[in-house]
């Protein structure tokens, strides 16, 4: 898998990703909804609906960012939701939202790396990741860690960008992600690189059957995926056996 670095310097991808999200944290939620025309809420809802069909007592939200997915999962009435992220500025925005919503006893956000999770084996019924897995420096290590912290029969649920394959959405999406998204992202966030990194990282990331294959290689059973919205994003699922 090709590694795309946000700022193309000599620094490691993880450090650069952290710096990038720290820099745009204040504008992240607005840009998320603005650039996706609000459809990101529908994508997250689809993921949460699938999780609701399975035991979900303790949920881990990896790369939780500003906590939108964790907050959405609170509607499932789990016992506990833990969110983890490498960007302290993203987490801080998430904590403020959680406190405003009075969800502090249910959801806790902490700093930490997906590739070295600070949790014992067999801790969670569900591990979910939305728009985070593409940013991992070492995808295989990330999957191994998810598998390790899941309980037996636990579910991993992933939401990630994929690429529309058919005319005319393919061409429209390519134009949008190459020109409109980086321009709007730069104008609003003030960060020139963050929103050109997004389409580049999507292009370099394995999708569909290729990602399912990687999940199989990392021991997940029943690995499968569901494309949504002309394949702009896909949901991936798998179980620990
Ligand atoms: C595009 S945001 C997604 C945030 C949130 N899940 C959402 O749906 O809006 C990606 C997040 O992944 C985090 N991230 C990237 N690599 C990570 C890693 N190795 N461990 C933990 N978090 C990571 C970033 O800091 C950022 O907050």
PDB file of C-alpha atoms and ligand atoms in Angstrom:
ATOM      1  CA  UNK A   1       0.000   0.000   0.000  1.00  0.00           C
ATOM      2  CA  UNK A   2       1.275   3.428  -0.976  1.00  0.00           C
ATOM      3  CA  UNK A   3       1.782   5.744   2.000  1.00  0.00           C
ATOM      4  CA  UNK A   4       0.554   9.277   1.476  1.00  0.00           C
ATOM      5  CA  UNK A   5       1.965  11.848   3.875  1.00  0.00           C
ATOM      6  CA  UNK A   6      -0.037  14.995   4.511  1.00  0.00           C
ATOM      7  CA  UNK A   7       2.877  17.404   4.439  1.00  0.00           C
ATOM      8  CA  UNK A   8       5.497  15.457   2.478  1.00  0.00           C
ATOM      9  CA  UNK A   9       8.407  16.241   4.789  1.00  0.00           C
ATOM     10  CA  UNK A  10      10.893  13.930   6.451  1.00  0.00           C
ATOM     11  CA  UNK A  11       8.626  13.419   9.491  1.00  0.00           C
ATOM     12  CA  UNK A  12       6.690  10.188  10.063  1.00  0.00           C
ATOM     13  CA  UNK A  13       3.141   9.979   8.778  1.00  0.00           C
ATOM     14  CA  UNK A  14       1.660   9.634  12.276  1.00  0.00           C
ATOM     15  CA  UNK A  15       3.230  12.835  13.551  1.00  0.00           C
ATOM     16  CA  UNK A  16       2.154  14.702  10.434  1.00  0.00           C
ATOM     17  CA  UNK A  17      -1.415  13.418  10.677  1.00  0.00           C
ATOM     18  CA  UNK A  18      -1.539  14.490  14.322  1.00  0.00           C
ATOM     19  CA  UNK A  19      -0.210  17.957  13.460  1.00  0.00           C
ATOM     20  CA  UNK A  20      -2.671  18.281  10.601  1.00  0.00           C
ATOM     21  CA  UNK A  21      -5.728  17.422  12.722  1.00  0.00           C
ATOM     22  CA  UNK A  22      -4.489  19.580  15.610  1.00  0.00           C
ATOM     23  CA  UNK A  23      -4.309  22.480  13.143  1.00  0.00           C
ATOM     24  CA  UNK A  24      -7.803  22.090  11.641  1.00  0.00           C
ATOM     25  CA  UNK A  25      -9.656  20.854  14.770  1.00  0.00           C
ATOM     26  CA  UNK A  26     -11.651  24.086  15.272  1.00  0.00           C
ATOM     27  CA  UNK A  27     -13.039  23.947  11.723  1.00  0.00           C
ATOM     28  CA  UNK A  28     -13.284  20.146  11.365  1.00  0.00           C
ATOM     29  CA  UNK A  29     -16.970  19.638  12.218  1.00  0.00           C
ATOM     30  CA  UNK A  30     -18.166  22.508  10.065  1.00  0.00           C
ATOM     31  CA  UNK A  31     -16.071  21.375   7.084  1.00  0.00           C
ATOM     32  CA  UNK A  32     -17.177  17.777   7.515  1.00  0.00           C
ATOM     33  CA  UNK A  33     -20.839  18.669   7.161  1.00  0.00           C
ATOM     34  CA  UNK A  34     -20.257  21.431   4.606  1.00  0.00           C
ATOM     35  CA  UNK A  35     -18.044  19.440   2.219  1.00  0.00           C
ATOM     36  CA  UNK A  36     -20.275  16.352   2.373  1.00  0.00           C
ATOM     37  CA  UNK A  37     -23.513  18.401   2.099  1.00  0.00           C
ATOM     38  CA  UNK A  38     -24.488  16.872   5.451  1.00  0.00           C
ATOM     39  CA  UNK A  39     -24.493  13.306   4.079  1.00  0.00           C
ATOM     40  CA  UNK A  40     -21.784  12.325   6.601  1.00  0.00           C
ATOM     41  CA  UNK A  41     -24.557  12.183   9.235  1.00  0.00           C
ATOM     42  CA  UNK A  42     -26.423   9.602   7.142  1.00  0.00           C
ATOM     43  CA  UNK A  43     -23.228   7.549   6.679  1.00  0.00           C
ATOM     44  CA  UNK A  44     -22.566   7.515  10.433  1.00  0.00           C
ATOM     45  CA  UNK A  45     -26.211   6.596  11.086  1.00  0.00           C
ATOM     46  CA  UNK A  46     -25.887   3.554   8.778  1.00  0.00           C
ATOM     47  CA  UNK A  47     -22.855   2.354  10.709  1.00  0.00           C
ATOM     48  CA  UNK A  48     -24.572   2.851  14.073  1.00  0.00           C
ATOM     49  CA  UNK A  49     -27.741   1.063  12.867  1.00  0.00           C
ATOM     50  CA  UNK A  50     -25.644  -2.005  11.982  1.00  0.00           C
ATOM     51  CA  UNK A  51     -23.900  -1.935  15.365  1.00  0.00           C
ATOM     52  CA  UNK A  52     -27.320  -1.779  17.041  1.00  0.00           C
ATOM     53  CA  UNK A  53     -28.148  -5.243  15.665  1.00  0.00           C
ATOM     54  CA  UNK A  54     -25.308  -6.814  17.683  1.00  0.00           C
ATOM     55  CA  UNK A  55     -24.258  -6.852  21.363  1.00  0.00           C
ATOM     56  CA  UNK A  56     -22.736  -3.440  22.014  1.00  0.00           C
ATOM     57  CA  UNK A  57     -22.207  -3.088  25.765  1.00  0.00           C
ATOM     58  CA  UNK A  58     -18.741  -1.561  25.569  1.00  0.00           C
ATOM     59  CA  UNK A  59     -17.848   0.343  22.394  1.00  0.00           C
ATOM     60  CA  UNK A  60     -14.426   1.634  21.385  1.00  0.00           C
ATOM     61  CA  UNK A  61     -14.338   4.473  18.839  1.00  0.00           C
ATOM     62  CA  UNK A  62     -10.848   4.583  17.339  1.00  0.00           C
ATOM     63  CA  UNK A  63      -9.740   7.864  15.713  1.00  0.00           C
ATOM     64  CA  UNK A  64     -12.770   9.417  17.393  1.00  0.00           C
ATOM     65  CA  UNK A  65     -11.646  12.961  16.496  1.00  0.00           C
ATOM     66  CA  UNK A  66     -14.321  15.384  17.711  1.00  0.00           C
ATOM     67  CA  UNK A  67     -16.443  12.462  18.885  1.00  0.00           C
ATOM     68  CA  UNK A  68     -19.357  12.614  16.400  1.00  0.00           C
ATOM     69  CA  UNK A  69     -19.569   8.841  15.969  1.00  0.00           C
ATOM     70  CA  UNK A  70     -19.235   8.209  19.719  1.00  0.00           C
ATOM     71  CA  UNK A  71     -22.029  10.727  20.376  1.00  0.00           C
ATOM     72  CA  UNK A  72     -24.213   9.073  17.734  1.00  0.00           C
ATOM     73  CA  UNK A  73     -23.553   5.665  19.341  1.00  0.00           C
ATOM     74  CA  UNK A  74     -24.894   6.957  22.677  1.00  0.00           C
ATOM     75  CA  UNK A  75     -28.380   6.522  21.156  1.00  0.00           C
ATOM     76  CA  UNK A  76     -27.822   2.743  21.293  1.00  0.00           C
ATOM     77  CA  UNK A  77     -27.717   2.999  25.100  1.00  0.00           C
ATOM     78  CA  UNK A  78     -24.503   1.004  25.561  1.00  0.00           C
ATOM     79  CA  UNK A  79     -22.907   0.651  29.016  1.00  0.00           C
ATOM     80  CA  UNK A  80     -19.840   2.628  28.014  1.00  0.00           C
ATOM     81  CA  UNK A  81     -18.196   4.301  25.009  1.00  0.00           C
ATOM     82  CA  UNK A  82     -14.476   5.004  24.916  1.00  0.00           C
ATOM     83  CA  UNK A  83     -12.988   7.219  22.223  1.00  0.00           C
ATOM     84  CA  UNK A  84      -9.298   7.409  21.404  1.00  0.00           C
ATOM     85  CA  UNK A  85      -7.340   9.719  19.109  1.00  0.00           C
ATOM     86  CA  UNK A  86      -3.803  11.034  18.575  1.00  0.00           C
ATOM     87  CA  UNK A  87      -4.937  14.654  18.156  1.00  0.00           C
ATOM     88  CA  UNK A  88      -5.448  16.358  21.517  1.00  0.00           C
ATOM     89  CA  UNK A  89      -7.094  19.392  19.857  1.00  0.00           C
ATOM     90  CA  UNK A  90      -9.713  17.200  18.140  1.00  0.00           C
ATOM     91  CA  UNK A  91     -10.382  15.429  21.467  1.00  0.00           C
ATOM     92  CA  UNK A  92     -10.799  18.749  23.277  1.00  0.00           C
ATOM     93  CA  UNK A  93     -13.579  19.820  20.871  1.00  0.00           C
ATOM     94  CA  UNK A  94     -15.187  16.394  21.379  1.00  0.00           C
ATOM     95  CA  UNK A  95     -15.035  16.737  25.169  1.00  0.00           C
ATOM     96  CA  UNK A  96     -16.759  20.130  25.006  1.00  0.00           C
ATOM     97  CA  UNK A  97     -19.593  18.663  22.881  1.00  0.00           C
ATOM     98  CA  UNK A  98     -19.956  15.664  25.215  1.00  0.00           C
ATOM     99  CA  UNK A  99     -20.089  17.903  28.248  1.00  0.00           C
ATOM    100  CA  UNK A 100     -22.739  20.164  26.617  1.00  0.00           C
ATOM    101  CA  UNK A 101     -24.838  17.085  25.856  1.00  0.00           C
ATOM    102  CA  UNK A 102     -24.336  15.800  29.428  1.00  0.00           C
ATOM    103  CA  UNK A 103     -22.947  12.511  28.118  1.00  0.00           C
ATOM    104  CA  UNK A 104     -19.804  12.642  30.254  1.00  0.00           C
ATOM    105  CA  UNK A 105     -20.695   9.579  32.345  1.00  0.00           C
ATOM    106  CA  UNK A 106     -21.269   7.459  29.219  1.00  0.00           C
ATOM    107  CA  UNK A 107     -18.512   8.647  26.852  1.00  0.00           C
ATOM    108  CA  UNK A 108     -14.886   9.184  27.762  1.00  0.00           C
ATOM    109  CA  UNK A 109     -12.286  10.418  25.280  1.00  0.00           C
ATOM    110  CA  UNK A 110      -8.597   9.785  25.730  1.00  0.00           C
ATOM    111  CA  UNK A 111      -5.362  10.364  23.915  1.00  0.00           C
ATOM    112  CA  UNK A 112      -3.795   7.297  22.321  1.00  0.00           C
ATOM    113  CA  UNK A 113      -2.528   5.558  19.209  1.00  0.00           C
ATOM    114  CA  UNK A 114      -4.623   3.074  17.219  1.00  0.00           C
ATOM    115  CA  UNK A 115      -1.494   1.053  16.485  1.00  0.00           C
ATOM    116  CA  UNK A 116      -0.678   0.629  20.174  1.00  0.00           C
ATOM    117  CA  UNK A 117      -3.992   0.597  22.007  1.00  0.00           C
ATOM    118  CA  UNK A 118      -3.750   1.154  25.783  1.00  0.00           C
ATOM    119  CA  UNK A 119      -6.365  -1.532  26.587  1.00  0.00           C
ATOM    120  CA  UNK A 120      -6.173  -5.170  27.694  1.00  0.00           C
ATOM    121  CA  UNK A 121      -7.063  -8.028  25.317  1.00  0.00           C
ATOM    122  CA  UNK A 122     -10.774  -8.901  24.890  1.00  0.00           C
ATOM    123  CA  UNK A 123     -12.096  -5.583  26.268  1.00  0.00           C
ATOM    124  CA  UNK A 124     -14.763  -4.405  23.777  1.00  0.00           C
ATOM    125  CA  UNK A 125     -17.949  -5.747  22.180  1.00  0.00           C
ATOM    126  CA  UNK A 126     -17.584  -3.333  19.261  1.00  0.00           C
ATOM    127  CA  UNK A 127     -14.676  -1.407  17.791  1.00  0.00           C
ATOM    128  CA  UNK A 128     -15.657   1.269  15.292  1.00  0.00           C
ATOM    129  CA  UNK A 129     -13.563   3.588  13.120  1.00  0.00           C
ATOM    130  CA  UNK A 130     -14.967   6.367  10.918  1.00  0.00           C
ATOM    131  CA  UNK A 131     -12.685   8.058   8.391  1.00  0.00           C
ATOM    132  CA  UNK A 132      -9.682   7.137  10.498  1.00  0.00           C
ATOM    133  CA  UNK A 133      -8.257   3.892   9.198  1.00  0.00           C
ATOM    134  CA  UNK A 134      -6.983   5.538   6.012  1.00  0.00           C
ATOM    135  CA  UNK A 135      -4.709   7.673   8.165  1.00  0.00           C
ATOM    136  CA  UNK A 136      -2.975   4.832   9.996  1.00  0.00           C
ATOM    137  CA  UNK A 137       0.738   4.627   9.395  1.00  0.00           C
ATOM    138  CA  UNK A 138       0.681   0.835   9.620  1.00  0.00           C
ATOM    139  CA  UNK A 139      -2.728  -0.574   8.647  1.00  0.00           C
ATOM    140  CA  UNK A 140      -1.808  -4.181   9.537  1.00  0.00           C
ATOM    141  CA  UNK A 141      -0.751  -3.183  13.038  1.00  0.00           C
ATOM    142  CA  UNK A 142      -4.006  -1.252  13.418  1.00  0.00           C
ATOM    143  CA  UNK A 143      -6.072  -4.321  12.454  1.00  0.00           C
ATOM    144  CA  UNK A 144      -4.050  -6.560  14.803  1.00  0.00           C
ATOM    145  CA  UNK A 145      -4.713  -4.160  17.665  1.00  0.00           C
ATOM    146  CA  UNK A 146      -8.445  -3.994  16.889  1.00  0.00           C
ATOM    147  CA  UNK A 147      -8.587  -7.794  16.867  1.00  0.00           C
ATOM    148  CA  UNK A 148      -6.674  -8.037  20.134  1.00  0.00           C
ATOM    149  CA  UNK A 149      -8.934  -5.671  22.105  1.00  0.00           C
ATOM    150  CA  UNK A 150     -12.204  -7.104  20.737  1.00  0.00           C
ATOM    151  CA  UNK A 151     -14.011  -9.734  22.788  1.00  0.00           C
ATOM    152  CA  UNK A 152     -14.693 -13.093  21.137  1.00  0.00           C
ATOM    153  CA  UNK A 153     -17.532 -12.656  18.590  1.00  0.00           C
ATOM    154  CA  UNK A 154     -17.023  -8.894  18.870  1.00  0.00           C
ATOM    155  CA  UNK A 155     -17.690  -6.695  15.854  1.00  0.00           C
ATOM    156  CA  UNK A 156     -15.397  -4.299  14.013  1.00  0.00           C
ATOM    157  CA  UNK A 157     -17.292  -1.664  12.008  1.00  0.00           C
ATOM    158  CA  UNK A 158     -15.423   0.707   9.716  1.00  0.00           C
ATOM    159  CA  UNK A 159     -16.627   3.668   7.673  1.00  0.00           C
ATOM    160  CA  UNK A 160     -14.171   4.890   5.073  1.00  0.00           C
ATOM    161  CA  UNK A 161     -14.081   6.721   1.766  1.00  0.00           C
ATOM    162  CA  UNK A 162     -13.984   4.644  -1.378  1.00  0.00           C
ATOM    163  CA  UNK A 163     -14.155   5.759  -4.999  1.00  0.00           C
ATOM    164  CA  UNK A 164     -17.245   5.912  -7.208  1.00  0.00           C
ATOM    165  CA  UNK A 165     -16.648   3.633 -10.188  1.00  0.00           C
ATOM    166  CA  UNK A 166     -19.380   4.613 -12.647  1.00  0.00           C
ATOM    167  CA  UNK A 167     -20.049   7.478 -15.042  1.00  0.00           C
ATOM    168  CA  UNK A 168     -21.041  10.251 -14.322  1.00  0.00           C
ATOM    169  CA  UNK A 169     -20.568  10.123 -10.526  1.00  0.00           C
ATOM    170  CA  UNK A 170     -16.963   8.952 -10.942  1.00  0.00           C
ATOM    171  CA  UNK A 171     -16.068  12.008 -13.062  1.00  0.00           C
ATOM    172  CA  UNK A 172     -18.091  14.447 -10.962  1.00  0.00           C
ATOM    173  CA  UNK A 173     -16.610  13.137  -7.723  1.00  0.00           C
ATOM    174  CA  UNK A 174     -13.075  13.273  -9.125  1.00  0.00           C
ATOM    175  CA  UNK A 175     -13.540  16.914 -10.131  1.00  0.00           C
ATOM    176  CA  UNK A 176     -15.097  17.751  -6.779  1.00  0.00           C
ATOM    177  CA  UNK A 177     -12.383  16.069  -4.712  1.00  0.00           C
ATOM    178  CA  UNK A 178      -9.485  17.379  -6.817  1.00  0.00           C
ATOM    179  CA  UNK A 179     -10.536  20.983  -7.182  1.00  0.00           C
ATOM    180  CA  UNK A 180     -13.543  22.059  -5.119  1.00  0.00           C
ATOM    181  CA  UNK A 181     -12.763  20.233  -1.865  1.00  0.00           C
ATOM    182  CA  UNK A 182      -9.104  21.383  -1.554  1.00  0.00           C
ATOM    183  CA  UNK A 183     -10.106  24.963  -2.451  1.00  0.00           C
ATOM    184  CA  UNK A 184     -13.036  25.124   0.000  1.00  0.00           C
ATOM    185  CA  UNK A 185     -11.031  23.256   2.666  1.00  0.00           C
ATOM    186  CA  UNK A 186      -8.101  25.651   2.355  1.00  0.00           C
ATOM    187  CA  UNK A 187     -10.298  28.771   2.333  1.00  0.00           C
ATOM    188  CA  UNK A 188     -12.229  27.747   5.436  1.00  0.00           C
ATOM    189  CA  UNK A 189      -9.613  25.910   7.533  1.00  0.00           C
ATOM    190  CA  UNK A 190      -6.662  28.091   6.507  1.00  0.00           C
ATOM    191  CA  UNK A 191      -4.641  24.881   6.039  1.00  0.00           C
ATOM    192  CA  UNK A 192      -3.440  24.512   2.458  1.00  0.00           C
ATOM    193  CA  UNK A 193      -2.494  20.840   2.686  1.00  0.00           C
ATOM    194  CA  UNK A 194      -5.149  19.131   4.800  1.00  0.00           C
ATOM    195  CA  UNK A 195      -7.888  19.000   2.178  1.00  0.00           C
ATOM    196  CA  UNK A 196      -5.611  18.034  -0.701  1.00  0.00           C
ATOM    197  CA  UNK A 197      -4.279  15.229   1.517  1.00  0.00           C
ATOM    198  CA  UNK A 198      -7.840  13.893   1.812  1.00  0.00           C
ATOM    199  CA  UNK A 199      -8.378  12.918  -1.878  1.00  0.00           C
ATOM    200  CA  UNK A 200      -4.740  11.792  -2.200  1.00  0.00           C
ATOM    201  CA  UNK A 201      -5.066   9.490   0.786  1.00  0.00           C
ATOM    202  CA  UNK A 202      -8.387   8.106  -0.489  1.00  0.00           C
ATOM    203  CA  UNK A 203      -6.747   7.364  -3.854  1.00  0.00           C
ATOM    204  CA  UNK A 204      -3.871   5.492  -2.194  1.00  0.00           C
ATOM    205  CA  UNK A 205      -6.049   3.479   0.214  1.00  0.00           C
ATOM    206  CA  UNK A 206      -7.315  -0.064  -0.543  1.00  0.00           C
ATOM    207  CA  UNK A 207     -11.093  -0.269  -0.856  1.00  0.00           C
ATOM    208  CA  UNK A 208     -13.867  -2.816  -1.263  1.00  0.00           C
ATOM    209  CA  UNK A 209     -12.682  -6.388  -1.753  1.00  0.00           C
ATOM    210  CA  UNK A 210      -9.033  -5.327  -1.324  1.00  0.00           C
ATOM    211  CA  UNK A 211      -9.704  -4.094   2.211  1.00  0.00           C
ATOM    212  CA  UNK A 212     -11.857  -7.143   2.981  1.00  0.00           C
ATOM    213  CA  UNK A 213      -8.907  -9.297   1.896  1.00  0.00           C
ATOM    214  CA  UNK A 214      -6.625  -7.438   4.325  1.00  0.00           C
ATOM    215  CA  UNK A 215      -9.181  -7.958   7.116  1.00  0.00           C
ATOM    216  CA  UNK A 216      -9.246 -11.696   6.321  1.00  0.00           C
ATOM    217  CA  UNK A 217      -5.450 -11.754   6.506  1.00  0.00           C
ATOM    218  CA  UNK A 218      -5.707 -10.241   9.972  1.00  0.00           C
ATOM    219  CA  UNK A 219      -7.989 -13.049  11.212  1.00  0.00           C
ATOM    220  CA  UNK A 220     -11.385 -11.354  10.961  1.00  0.00           C
ATOM    221  CA  UNK A 221     -14.267 -13.699  10.147  1.00  0.00           C
ATOM    222  CA  UNK A 222     -17.321 -12.754   8.035  1.00  0.00           C
ATOM    223  CA  UNK A 223     -15.437  -9.772   6.636  1.00  0.00           C
ATOM    224  CA  UNK A 224     -17.633  -7.969   4.118  1.00  0.00           C
ATOM    225  CA  UNK A 225     -18.473  -4.486   2.902  1.00  0.00           C
ATOM    226  CA  UNK A 226     -21.424  -2.335   1.830  1.00  0.00           C
ATOM    227  CA  UNK A 227     -20.910   0.597  -0.536  1.00  0.00           C
ATOM    228  CA  UNK A 228     -23.064   3.685   0.128  1.00  0.00           C
ATOM    229  CA  UNK A 229     -23.949   6.784  -1.927  1.00  0.00           C
ATOM    230  CA  UNK A 230     -22.568   5.662  -5.304  1.00  0.00           C
ATOM    231  CA  UNK A 231     -19.588   4.121  -3.506  1.00  0.00           C
ATOM    232  CA  UNK A 232     -18.321   7.471  -2.197  1.00  0.00           C
ATOM    233  CA  UNK A 233     -17.964   5.656   1.132  1.00  0.00           C
ATOM    234  CA  UNK A 234     -18.121   2.015   2.197  1.00  0.00           C
ATOM    235  CA  UNK A 235     -18.921   0.271   5.457  1.00  0.00           C
ATOM    236  CA  UNK A 236     -16.764  -2.717   6.417  1.00  0.00           C
ATOM    237  CA  UNK A 237     -17.596  -5.331   9.019  1.00  0.00           C
ATOM    238  CA  UNK A 238     -15.847  -8.322  10.518  1.00  0.00           C
ATOM    239  CA  UNK A 239     -15.882 -10.462  13.657  1.00  0.00           C
ATOM    240  CA  UNK A 240     -13.329 -11.797  16.075  1.00  0.00           C
ATOM    241  CA  UNK A 241     -13.522 -15.575  16.326  1.00  0.00           C
TER     242      UNK A 241
HETATM  243  C1  LIG B   1     -10.979  12.368   9.474  1.00  0.00           C
HETATM  244  S1  LIG B   1     -10.843  12.323  11.226  1.00  0.00           S
HETATM  245  C2  LIG B   1     -12.221  11.318  11.687  1.00  0.00           C
HETATM  246  C3  LIG B   1     -12.794  11.701  13.011  1.00  0.00           C
HETATM  247  C4  LIG B   1     -14.103  11.020  13.389  1.00  0.00           C
HETATM  248  N1  LIG B   1     -13.974   9.597  13.496  1.00  0.00           N
HETATM  249  C5  LIG B   1     -15.213  11.379  12.446  1.00  0.00           C
HETATM  250  O1  LIG B   1     -15.919  10.480  11.980  1.00  0.00           O
HETATM  251  O2  LIG B   1     -15.424  12.567  12.194  1.00  0.00           O
HETATM  252  C6  LIG B   1      -9.480  11.210  11.426  1.00  0.00           C
HETATM  253  C7  LIG B   1      -8.976  11.147  12.848  1.00  0.00           C
HETATM  254  O3  LIG B   1      -8.060  10.043  12.944  1.00  0.00           O
HETATM  255  C8  LIG B   1      -7.110  10.380  13.920  1.00  0.00           C
HETATM  256  N2  LIG B   1      -5.975   9.442  13.793  1.00  0.00           N
HETATM  257  C9  LIG B   1      -5.161   9.278  12.738  1.00  0.00           C
HETATM  258  N3  LIG B   1      -4.239   8.330  12.980  1.00  0.00           N
HETATM  259  C10 LIG B   1      -4.495   7.877  14.229  1.00  0.00           C
HETATM  260  C11 LIG B   1      -3.883   6.876  15.047  1.00  0.00           C
HETATM  261  N4  LIG B   1      -2.824   6.192  14.638  1.00  0.00           N
HETATM  262  N5  LIG B   1      -4.416   6.655  16.269  1.00  0.00           N
HETATM  263  C12 LIG B   1      -5.490   7.360  16.711  1.00  0.00           C
HETATM  264  N6  LIG B   1      -6.093   8.316  15.980  1.00  0.00           N
HETATM  265  C13 LIG B   1      -5.610   8.571  14.747  1.00  0.00           C
HETATM  266  C14 LIG B   1      -6.817  11.834  13.617  1.00  0.00           C
HETATM  267  O4  LIG B   1      -6.162  12.501  14.669  1.00  0.00           O
HETATM  268  C15 LIG B   1      -8.228  12.373  13.333  1.00  0.00           C
HETATM  269  O5  LIG B   1      -8.829  12.903  14.483  1.00  0.00           O
END
